[in-house]
Short mmCIF file of C-alpha atoms and ligand atoms in Angstrom, two decimals:
data_model
loop_
_atom_site.label_atom_id
_atom_site.label_comp_id
_atom_site.label_asym_id
_atom_site.label_seq_id
_atom_site.Cartn_x
_atom_site.Cartn_y
_atom_site.Cartn_z
CA MET A 1354 28.51 -25.91 49.59
CA LEU A 1355 27.17 -29.24 50.78
CA HIS A 1356 23.54 -30.24 50.29
CA PRO A 1357 21.41 -29.22 53.31
CA SER A 1358 20.91 -32.92 54.17
CA LEU A 1359 24.66 -33.16 54.78
CA SER A 1360 24.94 -30.10 56.96
CA GLY A 1361 26.73 -31.12 60.17
CA ALA A 1362 26.71 -34.78 59.13
CA ARG A 1363 29.67 -37.05 59.88
CA ALA A 1364 29.05 -39.71 57.25
CA CYS A 1365 27.51 -40.09 53.83
CA VAL A 1366 26.43 -43.62 52.98
CA PHE A 1367 25.53 -44.63 49.44
CA ASP A 1368 23.61 -47.33 47.68
CA ALA A 1369 25.72 -48.84 44.87
CA GLY A 1370 23.60 -50.04 41.90
CA GLY A 1371 21.74 -47.23 40.18
CA THR A 1372 23.43 -44.67 42.42
CA LEU A 1373 27.23 -44.95 42.13
CA VAL A 1374 27.41 -47.56 39.40
CA HIS A 1375 25.07 -48.30 36.54
CA PRO A 1376 24.39 -51.31 34.38
CA ASP A 1377 26.47 -51.89 31.30
CA TRP A 1378 23.63 -50.88 28.98
CA PRO A 1379 25.29 -51.78 25.66
CA ARG A 1380 25.79 -55.36 26.85
CA LEU A 1381 22.22 -55.58 28.19
CA ALA A 1382 20.83 -54.18 24.93
CA GLY A 1383 22.91 -56.71 23.00
CA PHE A 1384 21.39 -59.67 24.87
CA ALA A 1385 17.85 -58.48 24.03
CA ALA A 1386 18.81 -58.03 20.37
CA ASP A 1387 20.44 -61.45 20.13
CA GLU A 1388 17.95 -63.49 22.14
CA ALA A 1389 14.65 -61.70 21.48
CA GLY A 1390 15.27 -59.69 18.31
CA ARG A 1391 14.42 -56.45 20.14
CA GLU A 1392 16.43 -53.24 19.84
CA PHE A 1393 16.62 -50.92 22.84
CA ASP A 1394 18.82 -47.95 23.52
CA ALA A 1395 20.41 -47.19 26.88
CA GLY A 1396 17.83 -44.53 27.74
CA GLU A 1397 14.90 -46.90 27.19
CA LEU A 1398 16.51 -49.57 29.33
CA GLU A 1399 17.37 -47.12 32.09
CA ARG A 1400 13.82 -45.77 32.24
CA ALA A 1401 12.39 -49.30 32.26
CA LEU A 1402 14.72 -50.28 35.11
CA LYS A 1403 13.86 -47.23 37.22
CA GLU A 1404 10.15 -47.74 36.62
CA THR A 1405 10.53 -51.39 37.56
CA LEU A 1406 12.18 -50.35 40.83
CA LYS A 1407 9.39 -47.91 41.49
CA ALA A 1408 6.76 -50.62 40.94
CA VAL A 1409 8.69 -53.02 43.15
CA GLY A 1410 8.85 -50.38 45.87
CA ALA A 1411 5.10 -49.84 45.72
CA GLU A 1412 4.53 -53.61 45.95
CA MET A 1413 6.83 -53.84 48.96
CA GLN A 1414 5.10 -50.92 50.63
CA ARG A 1415 1.79 -52.80 50.26
CA GLU A 1416 3.28 -56.04 51.58
CA GLY A 1417 4.85 -54.40 54.65
CA TYR A 1418 8.43 -54.51 53.34
CA VAL A 1419 8.84 -58.25 53.37
CA THR A 1420 11.50 -59.09 50.79
CA PRO A 1421 9.86 -61.43 48.27
CA LEU A 1422 11.65 -64.65 47.33
CA GLU A 1423 11.89 -63.33 43.78
CA HIS A 1424 14.49 -60.84 45.00
CA ARG A 1425 16.91 -63.65 45.76
CA ARG A 1426 17.00 -64.83 42.15
CA PRO A 1427 20.07 -63.71 40.25
CA HIS A 1428 19.45 -60.61 38.14
CA TRP A 1429 15.80 -60.49 39.18
CA VAL A 1430 15.67 -56.78 38.57
CA PHE A 1431 16.81 -57.20 34.96
CA ARG A 1432 14.33 -60.05 34.49
CA ARG A 1433 11.54 -57.71 35.59
CA MET A 1434 12.93 -54.91 33.43
CA TYR A 1435 12.95 -57.03 30.26
CA GLY A 1436 9.46 -58.32 31.12
CA SER A 1437 8.20 -54.74 31.44
CA LEU A 1438 9.53 -54.09 27.93
CA GLY A 1439 7.33 -56.86 26.55
CA LEU A 1440 9.73 -59.80 26.37
CA ASP A 1441 7.89 -63.01 27.13
CA GLU A 1442 9.01 -65.45 29.79
CA GLY A 1443 11.00 -67.62 27.40
CA ALA A 1444 12.86 -64.65 25.97
CA CYS A 1445 13.49 -63.24 29.45
CA GLY A 1446 14.91 -66.59 30.48
CA ARG A 1447 17.31 -66.67 27.53
CA VAL A 1448 18.36 -63.06 28.04
CA ILE A 1449 18.99 -63.63 31.74
CA GLU A 1450 21.04 -66.73 30.98
CA ARG A 1451 23.23 -64.62 28.71
CA ALA A 1452 23.40 -61.88 31.34
CA ALA A 1453 24.47 -64.38 34.00
CA ALA A 1454 27.26 -65.76 31.81
CA ALA A 1455 28.46 -62.25 30.96
CA HIS A 1456 28.26 -61.20 34.62
CA ALA A 1457 30.49 -64.12 35.60
CA GLU A 1458 33.15 -62.69 33.29
CA ARG A 1459 32.72 -59.02 34.12
CA HIS A 1460 30.30 -57.46 36.59
CA LEU A 1461 27.18 -56.16 34.83
CA TRP A 1462 26.99 -53.11 37.12
CA CYS A 1463 30.32 -51.61 36.13
CA GLY A 1464 29.38 -48.25 34.61
CA LEU A 1465 30.61 -45.55 36.96
CA ASP A 1466 28.59 -42.36 37.27
CA PRO A 1467 31.23 -39.88 36.01
CA GLU A 1468 30.48 -37.48 38.87
CA VAL A 1469 31.37 -40.01 41.55
CA PRO A 1470 35.15 -39.44 41.97
CA ARG A 1471 34.76 -35.68 42.42
CA VAL A 1472 31.76 -36.03 44.73
CA LEU A 1473 33.56 -38.54 46.96
CA ASP A 1474 36.67 -36.34 47.04
CA GLU A 1475 34.71 -33.31 48.10
CA LEU A 1476 32.78 -35.19 50.77
CA LYS A 1477 36.02 -36.52 52.21
CA ARG A 1478 37.62 -33.11 52.06
CA ALA A 1479 34.64 -31.82 54.06
CA GLY A 1480 35.55 -34.39 56.71
CA LEU A 1481 32.78 -36.92 56.08
CA LEU A 1482 33.21 -40.68 56.21
CA VAL A 1483 31.94 -42.31 53.02
CA ALA A 1484 30.47 -45.79 52.85
CA VAL A 1485 28.29 -48.12 50.79
CA ILE A 1486 25.44 -50.44 51.74
CA SER A 1487 24.46 -52.60 48.78
CA ASN A 1488 21.98 -55.42 48.28
CA THR A 1489 23.68 -58.06 46.16
CA GLU A 1490 22.67 -61.58 45.23
CA ASP A 1491 26.22 -62.86 44.96
CA GLY A 1492 28.53 -60.99 47.34
CA ARG A 1493 30.32 -59.22 44.51
CA LEU A 1494 29.99 -55.57 45.57
CA THR A 1495 33.77 -55.11 45.51
CA ASP A 1496 33.86 -56.52 41.96
CA SER A 1497 31.33 -53.96 40.85
CA LEU A 1498 33.11 -51.02 42.52
CA GLY A 1499 36.47 -52.47 41.47
CA ALA A 1500 35.42 -52.59 37.82
CA ALA A 1501 34.58 -48.92 38.25
CA ARG A 1502 37.89 -48.37 40.15
CA ILE A 1503 36.41 -46.71 43.21
CA THR A 1504 36.72 -49.41 45.90
CA GLU A 1505 39.61 -47.66 47.66
CA SER A 1506 37.63 -44.45 48.10
CA PHE A 1507 35.36 -45.83 50.82
CA ASP A 1508 35.78 -46.10 54.58
CA LEU A 1509 33.32 -49.01 54.72
CA LEU A 1510 31.60 -51.37 52.31
CA ILE A 1511 28.62 -53.51 53.36
CA ASP A 1512 27.46 -56.23 50.99
CA SER A 1513 24.10 -57.71 52.00
CA HIS A 1514 25.04 -61.17 50.77
CA LEU A 1515 28.10 -61.24 53.05
CA VAL A 1516 26.44 -59.85 56.18
CA GLY A 1517 23.21 -61.85 55.90
CA CYS A 1518 20.64 -59.06 55.88
CA ARG A 1519 19.30 -56.78 53.17
CA LYS A 1520 17.83 -53.35 52.77
CA PRO A 1521 15.17 -52.32 53.71
CA ASP A 1522 15.88 -54.28 56.94
CA ALA A 1523 16.95 -51.81 59.65
CA LYS A 1524 19.65 -54.26 60.75
CA ILE A 1525 21.90 -53.55 57.79
CA PHE A 1526 21.76 -49.79 58.41
CA HIS A 1527 22.50 -50.25 62.12
CA LEU A 1528 25.46 -52.45 61.23
CA ALA A 1529 26.92 -49.74 59.00
CA LEU A 1530 26.37 -47.03 61.60
CA GLU A 1531 28.00 -49.14 64.30
CA ARG A 1532 31.03 -49.89 62.13
CA LEU A 1533 31.36 -46.22 61.17
CA GLY A 1534 30.98 -45.14 64.79
CA VAL A 1535 28.30 -42.55 64.04
CA GLU A 1536 24.73 -42.03 65.20
CA ALA A 1537 21.88 -42.43 62.72
CA HIS A 1538 21.09 -38.71 62.74
CA GLU A 1539 24.71 -37.94 61.87
CA ALA A 1540 24.62 -39.93 58.65
CA ALA A 1541 23.01 -39.27 55.29
CA TYR A 1542 21.92 -42.12 53.07
CA VAL A 1543 21.81 -41.59 49.32
CA GLY A 1544 20.11 -44.08 47.02
CA ASP A 1545 17.88 -44.43 43.98
CA SER A 1546 15.22 -46.75 45.42
CA TYR A 1547 12.44 -45.00 47.28
CA ALA A 1548 11.55 -48.13 49.26
CA HIS A 1549 14.90 -49.87 49.80
CA ASP A 1550 16.97 -46.75 50.30
CA ALA A 1551 15.15 -43.53 51.13
CA LEU A 1552 12.23 -44.75 53.25
CA ALA A 1553 14.32 -47.48 54.86
CA ALA A 1554 17.08 -45.06 55.89
CA ARG A 1555 14.49 -42.58 57.13
CA ALA A 1556 12.90 -45.30 59.25
CA VAL A 1557 16.16 -45.81 61.18
CA GLY A 1558 16.62 -42.08 61.72
CA MET A 1559 19.26 -41.44 59.05
CA ARG A 1560 19.03 -38.46 56.71
CA PRO A 1561 17.56 -39.88 53.51
CA VAL A 1562 18.34 -38.44 50.08
CA LEU A 1563 16.58 -39.94 47.08
CA LEU A 1564 18.48 -39.87 43.79
CA ASP A 1565 15.65 -39.40 41.30
CA PRO A 1566 17.16 -38.36 37.95
CA LEU A 1567 14.00 -39.08 35.96
CA ASP A 1568 11.63 -37.37 38.39
CA LEU A 1569 9.67 -40.54 39.05
CA HIS A 1570 8.99 -39.75 42.71
CA PRO A 1571 7.29 -36.39 43.12
CA GLU A 1572 5.43 -37.97 46.07
CA SER A 1573 8.69 -38.45 47.99
CA VAL A 1574 8.65 -37.39 51.62
CA CYS A 1575 12.47 -37.44 51.50
CA PRO A 1576 14.66 -34.77 49.90
CA ARG A 1577 15.38 -35.56 46.26
CA ILE A 1578 18.36 -34.84 44.05
CA HIS A 1579 18.62 -35.36 40.30
CA SER A 1580 22.36 -35.90 40.23
CA LEU A 1581 25.04 -36.77 42.75
CA ALA A 1582 26.76 -33.44 42.06
CA GLU A 1583 23.96 -31.77 44.00
CA LEU A 1584 25.41 -33.32 47.18
CA VAL A 1585 28.42 -31.06 46.87
CA GLY A 1586 26.77 -27.97 45.53
CA GLY A 1587 26.67 -28.76 41.82
CA SER A 1588 23.49 -28.60 39.81
CA ALA A 1589 21.70 -31.40 38.01
MG1 MG B 431 20.02 -48.89 43.73
#
């Protein structure tokens, strides 16, 4: 049985990073070990990243959702994440340089959530269109999904860098809805950022679903799930 947010919907649109695909944590941990002598495991990095996104969301909420210039810097979210773990600016700079070089070789967001293929299959079998809207700094959304081998599953991919607008701007959601040929109220939007995904999709009249695996957003006014399987009736 589909999640109540998908009842009668015609499309399910996803965020990519942190929702469908995840960072390559072993590589990111390796950069911190090599360049800053700090050991982190995947769980620590993931929590730091999600908490960073939460803090960024709160900042944006205060600033009226103007995208700060910082967000146009490559790997800004990892820079903030390493900073939140106590790496100083010099160490962050070195780590990000390593990350950038590694990313040029293989996309850093290439870890597929193992539930994704089954979830997409079931949504399509239920007759829904499936799509992605992703904020990228380099136009490489298809690289990220390609590394995870799921590009072909989608009816539509929107990469912010290629279309010239970013979430939480309503324009990027309207563009997706227009290309899918569905009304806002007929489409769910599933993402892990409260500000960029859930509240932004809600503001354009879509059906927001916040993916909140670590329970960081009890204040959410949008429905929350802990795992993507909950979209198709599985439990967290
Ligand atoms: Mg995300």
